[in-house]
PDB file of C-alpha atoms in Angstrom:
ATOM      1  CA  MET A   1     119.997 114.075 123.378  1.00 69.00           C
ATOM      2  CA  ILE A   2     118.695 111.311 121.099  1.00 76.00           C
ATOM      3  CA  ASN A   3     116.524 108.667 122.378  1.00 81.00           C
ATOM      4  CA  PHE A   4     117.452 105.204 121.201  1.00 79.00           C
ATOM      5  CA  GLY A   5     114.455 103.560 122.586  1.00 82.00           C
ATOM      6  CA  PRO A   6     113.698 101.885 125.781  1.00 86.00           C
ATOM      7  CA  THR A   7     116.449 100.770 128.220  1.00 86.00           C
ATOM      8  CA  GLY A   8     117.982  97.628 126.901  1.00 85.00           C
ATOM      9  CA  CYS A   9     116.684  97.908 123.370  1.00 86.00           C
ATOM     10  CA  LEU A  10     120.189  98.356 122.175  1.00 87.00           C
ATOM     11  CA  SER A  11     123.231  96.975 123.753  1.00 89.00           C
ATOM     12  CA  GLU A  12     125.918  99.285 124.947  1.00 90.00           C
ATOM     13  CA  GLU A  13     128.026  98.446 121.842  1.00 91.00           C
ATOM     14  CA  GLU A  14     125.169  99.217 119.423  1.00 88.00           C
ATOM     15  CA  THR A  15     124.324 102.497 121.391  1.00 88.00           C
ATOM     16  CA  ASN A  16     127.974 103.631 121.083  1.00 90.00           C
ATOM     17  CA  LEU A  17     128.260 102.483 117.337  1.00 89.00           C
ATOM     18  CA  SER A  18     124.947 104.659 116.677  1.00 86.00           C
ATOM     19  CA  LYS A  19     126.271 107.669 118.725  1.00 89.00           C
ATOM     20  CA  ASN A  20     129.541 107.538 116.662  1.00 90.00           C
ATOM     21  CA  VAL A  21     127.843 107.153 113.259  1.00 87.00           C
ATOM     22  CA  ILE A  22     125.533 110.053 114.177  1.00 86.00           C
ATOM     23  CA  TYR A  23     128.483 112.146 115.407  1.00 88.00           C
ATOM     24  CA  LEU A  24     130.511 111.409 112.164  1.00 88.00           C
ATOM     25  CA  ARG A  25     127.514 112.307 109.939  1.00 82.00           C
ATOM     26  CA  GLU A  26     125.915 115.167 111.900  1.00 81.00           C
ATOM     27  CA  LYS A  27     126.052 117.486 108.944  1.00 77.00           C
ATOM     28  CA  ALA A  28     123.658 115.074 107.008  1.00 75.00           C
ATOM     29  CA  MET A  29     120.980 115.650 109.630  1.00 78.00           C
ATOM     30  CA  SER A  30     118.570 118.661 109.743  1.00 77.00           C
ATOM     31  CA  PHE A  31     116.337 119.708 112.476  1.00 75.00           C
ATOM     32  CA  CYS A  32     114.783 122.733 110.635  1.00 76.00           C
ATOM     33  CA  GLU A  33     114.103 123.726 107.198  1.00 71.00           C
ATOM     34  CA  GLU A  34     117.157 125.997 107.120  1.00 73.00           C
ATOM     35  CA  GLU A  35     119.507 123.103 107.608  1.00 74.00           C
ATOM     36  CA  ARG A  36     117.773 120.864 104.989  1.00 72.00           C
ATOM     37  CA  GLY A  37     119.262 120.173 101.670  1.00 69.00           C
ATOM     38  CA  VAL A  38     119.089 117.527  98.731  1.00 72.00           C
ATOM     39  CA  LEU A  39     120.832 114.410  98.186  1.00 72.00           C
ATOM     40  CA  LYS A  40     124.057 114.856  96.208  1.00 74.00           C
ATOM     41  CA  GLN A  41     123.710 113.363  92.703  1.00 77.00           C
ATOM     42  CA  SER A  42     127.049 111.481  93.391  1.00 81.00           C
ATOM     43  CA  TYR A  43     124.993 109.338  95.965  1.00 75.00           C
ATOM     44  CA  GLY A  44     121.977 108.805  93.619  1.00 75.00           C
ATOM     45  CA  LYS A  45     120.879 110.072  90.342  1.00 77.00           C
ATOM     46  CA  PRO A  46     117.589 111.820  89.903  1.00 76.00           C
ATOM     47  CA  TYR A  47     114.780 109.329  89.322  1.00 76.00           C
ATOM     48  CA  LYS A  48     113.468 109.417  85.873  1.00 82.00           C
ATOM     49  CA  ILE A  49     109.786 108.654  85.696  1.00 85.00           C
ATOM     50  CA  PRO A  50     108.869 106.320  82.784  1.00 90.00           C
ATOM     51  CA  VAL A  51     105.894 107.641  80.829  1.00 94.00           C
ATOM     52  CA  ILE A  52     103.750 106.425  77.785  1.00 96.00           C
ATOM     53  CA  SER A  53     103.962 108.458  74.551  1.00 96.00           C
ATOM     54  CA  HIS A  54     101.926 111.697  74.914  1.00 96.00           C
ATOM     55  CA  GLU A  55     101.590 115.486  74.217  1.00 94.00           C
ATOM     56  CA  PRO A  56     103.275 117.767  76.710  1.00 94.00           C
ATOM     57  CA  TRP A  57     100.797 119.978  78.679  1.00 93.00           C
ATOM     58  CA  GLN A  58     100.706 123.574  79.743  1.00 92.00           C
ATOM     59  CA  LYS A  59      98.120 124.073  82.433  1.00 92.00           C
ATOM     60  CA  LYS A  60      96.820 127.300  83.575  1.00 93.00           C
ATOM     61  CA  PRO A  61      97.849 128.248  87.076  1.00 93.00           C
ATOM     62  CA  ILE A  62      95.553 128.075  89.774  1.00 95.00           C
ATOM     63  CA  PRO A  63      95.198 131.611  91.416  1.00 95.00           C
ATOM     64  CA  ILE A  64      96.714 131.982  94.868  1.00 96.00           C
ATOM     65  CA  PRO A  65      94.375 134.221  96.998  1.00 95.00           C
ATOM     66  CA  LYS A  66      95.724 137.546  97.548  1.00 96.00           C
ATOM     67  CA  SER A  67      95.413 137.200 101.275  1.00 94.00           C
ATOM     68  CA  ILE A  68      98.181 134.560 101.325  1.00 95.00           C
ATOM     69  CA  LEU A  69     100.156 135.471  98.361  1.00 96.00           C
ATOM     70  CA  PRO A  70     103.005 137.128 100.297  1.00 96.00           C
ATOM     71  CA  GLN A  71     103.115 134.032 102.491  1.00 96.00           C
ATOM     72  CA  PHE A  72     103.171 131.768  99.338  1.00 96.00           C
ATOM     73  CA  ILE A  73     106.000 133.811  97.748  1.00 96.00           C
ATOM     74  CA  GLU A  74     108.122 133.555 100.907  1.00 95.00           C
ATOM     75  CA  LEU A  75     107.493 129.772 101.140  1.00 93.00           C
ATOM     76  CA  VAL A  76     108.602 129.342  97.430  1.00 94.00           C
ATOM     77  CA  ARG A  77     111.658 131.332  98.108  1.00 93.00           C
ATOM     78  CA  GLU A  78     112.407 129.103 101.220  1.00 88.00           C
ATOM     79  CA  ILE A  79     111.969 125.983  99.081  1.00 88.00           C
ATOM     80  CA  ILE A  80     114.220 127.337  96.217  1.00 89.00           C
ATOM     81  CA  HIS A  81     116.834 128.181  98.961  1.00 86.00           C
ATOM     82  CA  THR A  82     116.984 124.544 100.245  1.00 81.00           C
ATOM     83  CA  GLY A  83     117.451 123.248  96.688  1.00 82.00           C
ATOM     84  CA  LEU A  84     114.153 121.375  96.472  1.00 83.00           C
ATOM     85  CA  TYR A  85     112.948 123.699  93.803  1.00 88.00           C
ATOM     86  CA  GLU A  86     115.163 124.762  90.826  1.00 87.00           C
ATOM     87  CA  GLN A  87     114.605 126.445  87.546  1.00 88.00           C
ATOM     88  CA  SER A  88     113.775 124.142  84.740  1.00 87.00           C
ATOM     89  CA  PRO A  89     113.442 124.617  80.976  1.00 90.00           C
ATOM     90  CA  SER A  90     110.744 122.007  80.907  1.00 89.00           C
ATOM     91  CA  ILE A  91     107.840 122.387  78.334  1.00 91.00           C
ATOM     92  CA  TYR A  92     105.525 120.831  81.039  1.00 90.00           C
ATOM     93  CA  ASN A  93     103.553 122.971  83.384  1.00 89.00           C
ATOM     94  CA  SER A  94     101.565 121.557  86.229  1.00 91.00           C
ATOM     95  CA  PRO A  95      99.625 123.889  88.538  1.00 94.00           C
ATOM     96  CA  VAL A  96     100.085 124.202  92.310  1.00 95.00           C
ATOM     97  CA  PHE A  97      97.834 125.416  94.992  1.00 94.00           C
ATOM     98  CA  CYS A  98      98.071 126.066  98.643  1.00 93.00           C
ATOM     99  CA  VAL A  99      96.485 124.662 101.760  1.00 92.00           C
ATOM    100  CA  VAL A 100      96.361 126.433 105.099  1.00 91.00           C
ATOM    101  CA  LYS A 101      97.305 123.930 107.797  1.00 90.00           C
ATOM    102  CA  THR A 102      95.827 124.152 111.390  1.00 91.00           C
ATOM    103  CA  ASN A 103      99.043 125.881 112.634  1.00 90.00           C
ATOM    104  CA  ARG A 104      98.268 128.621 110.016  1.00 89.00           C
ATOM    105  CA  LYS A 105     101.228 127.694 107.892  1.00 90.00           C
ATOM    106  CA  LEU A 106     100.900 126.968 104.191  1.00 93.00           C
ATOM    107  CA  ILE A 107     101.672 123.727 102.408  1.00 92.00           C
ATOM    108  CA  ILE A 108     102.195 123.687  98.654  1.00 94.00           C
ATOM    109  CA  VAL A 109     100.238 120.989  96.703  1.00 94.00           C
ATOM    110  CA  HIS A 110     101.329 119.991  93.205  1.00 94.00           C
ATOM    111  CA  ASP A 111      98.541 118.975  90.916  1.00 95.00           C
ATOM    112  CA  LEU A 112     100.132 116.030  89.087  1.00 93.00           C
ATOM    113  CA  GLN A 113      96.956 114.447  87.751  1.00 94.00           C
ATOM    114  CA  ASP A 114      98.055 114.728  84.114  1.00 95.00           C
ATOM    115  CA  LEU A 115     101.539 113.117  85.030  1.00 93.00           C
ATOM    116  CA  ASN A 116      99.725 110.320  86.862  1.00 93.00           C
ATOM    117  CA  LYS A 117      97.695 109.583  83.657  1.00 95.00           C
ATOM    118  CA  VAL A 118     100.813 108.978  81.430  1.00 96.00           C
ATOM    119  CA  THR A 119     103.028 107.405  84.061  1.00 93.00           C
ATOM    120  CA  ILE A 120     103.965 103.805  83.551  1.00 92.00           C
ATOM    121  CA  LYS A 121     102.955 102.053  86.673  1.00 85.00           C
ATOM    122  CA  ASP A 122     105.552 100.008  88.627  1.00 77.00           C
ATOM    123  CA  ALA A 123     104.002  96.553  89.174  1.00 71.00           C
ATOM    124  CA  GLY A 124     107.151  95.527  91.274  1.00 70.00           C
ATOM    125  CA  LEU A 125     106.327  93.987  94.507  1.00 69.00           C
ATOM    126  CA  PRO A 126     108.224  94.683  97.633  1.00 70.00           C
ATOM    127  CA  PRO A 127     110.699  91.703  98.572  1.00 69.00           C
ATOM    128  CA  ASN A 128     109.725  89.188 101.064  1.00 75.00           C
ATOM    129  CA  VAL A 129     110.824  90.727 104.252  1.00 74.00           C
ATOM    130  CA  ASP A 130     111.958  87.478 105.802  1.00 77.00           C
ATOM    131  CA  GLU A 131     114.089  86.670 102.788  1.00 75.00           C
ATOM    132  CA  PHE A 132     115.397  90.162 102.562  1.00 72.00           C
ATOM    133  CA  VAL A 133     116.192  90.813 106.111  1.00 75.00           C
ATOM    134  CA  GLY A 134     117.966  87.445 106.706  1.00 76.00           C
ATOM    135  CA  SER A 135     120.852  88.367 104.405  1.00 76.00           C
ATOM    136  CA  PHE A 136     121.635  91.244 106.789  1.00 77.00           C
ATOM    137  CA  SER A 137     121.863  89.119 110.033  1.00 76.00           C
ATOM    138  CA  GLY A 138     124.840  90.051 112.128  1.00 77.00           C
ATOM    139  CA  ARG A 139     125.727  93.082 110.028  1.00 76.00           C
ATOM    140  CA  ALA A 140     125.659  96.850 110.738  1.00 72.00           C
ATOM    141  CA  CYS A 141     122.936  98.465 108.507  1.00 69.00           C
ATOM    142  CA  TYR A 142     122.211 102.030 107.740  1.00 65.00           C
ATOM    143  CA  GLY A 143     119.158 103.645 106.397  1.00 66.00           C
ATOM    144  CA  LEU A 144     118.219 106.964 104.895  1.00 62.00           C
ATOM    145  CA  GLY A 145     114.975 108.618 105.881  1.00 64.00           C
ATOM    146  CA  ASP A 146     113.337 112.015 105.350  1.00 63.00           C
ATOM    147  CA  ILE A 147     110.851 112.411 108.200  1.00 60.00           C
ATOM    148  CA  MET A 148     111.099 116.238 107.787  1.00 61.00           C
ATOM    149  CA  GLY A 149     110.229 116.236 104.142  1.00 59.00           C
ATOM    150  CA  GLY A 150     107.675 113.607 103.583  1.00 55.00           C
ATOM    151  CA  TYR A 151     107.170 113.498  99.791  1.00 47.00           C
ATOM    152  CA  ASP A 152     109.490 116.211  98.929  1.00 44.00           C
ATOM    153  CA  GLU A 153     111.948 113.960  97.684  1.00 39.00           C
ATOM    154  CA  ARG A 154     114.159 113.578  94.556  1.00 36.00           C
TER     155      ARG A 154
END
């Protein structure tokens, strides 16, 4: 059962519309890593990060402690299975390391300091919310969120 907020937050019509949309798009939702996938390229092309002229880098890997290596390997396999990681012929190599969370699970951290140094910063400001939202008044709006993956986005 999905909680649509406090009683009266949505009208009955809005609640029914939301339920119908969720029913029609239920395969787009995941509640565990095994159900998770990636956005089809037909919906949105991969984002190309603009960079300044630079030499490609090959960084030495950060050693993964032997005590967590099997868990790390399994985590990488799971991420490959979901489609978030894929083989790449890239001439770049940025190291990764692991952090053990309080629940004893691993999280992979990508060291992208070198990429950050050559990335052209986006100085665009977000739109004025009042102006932006006003044009949607009286219309049904949908959004895309990834509360499961955080920054594991394409």
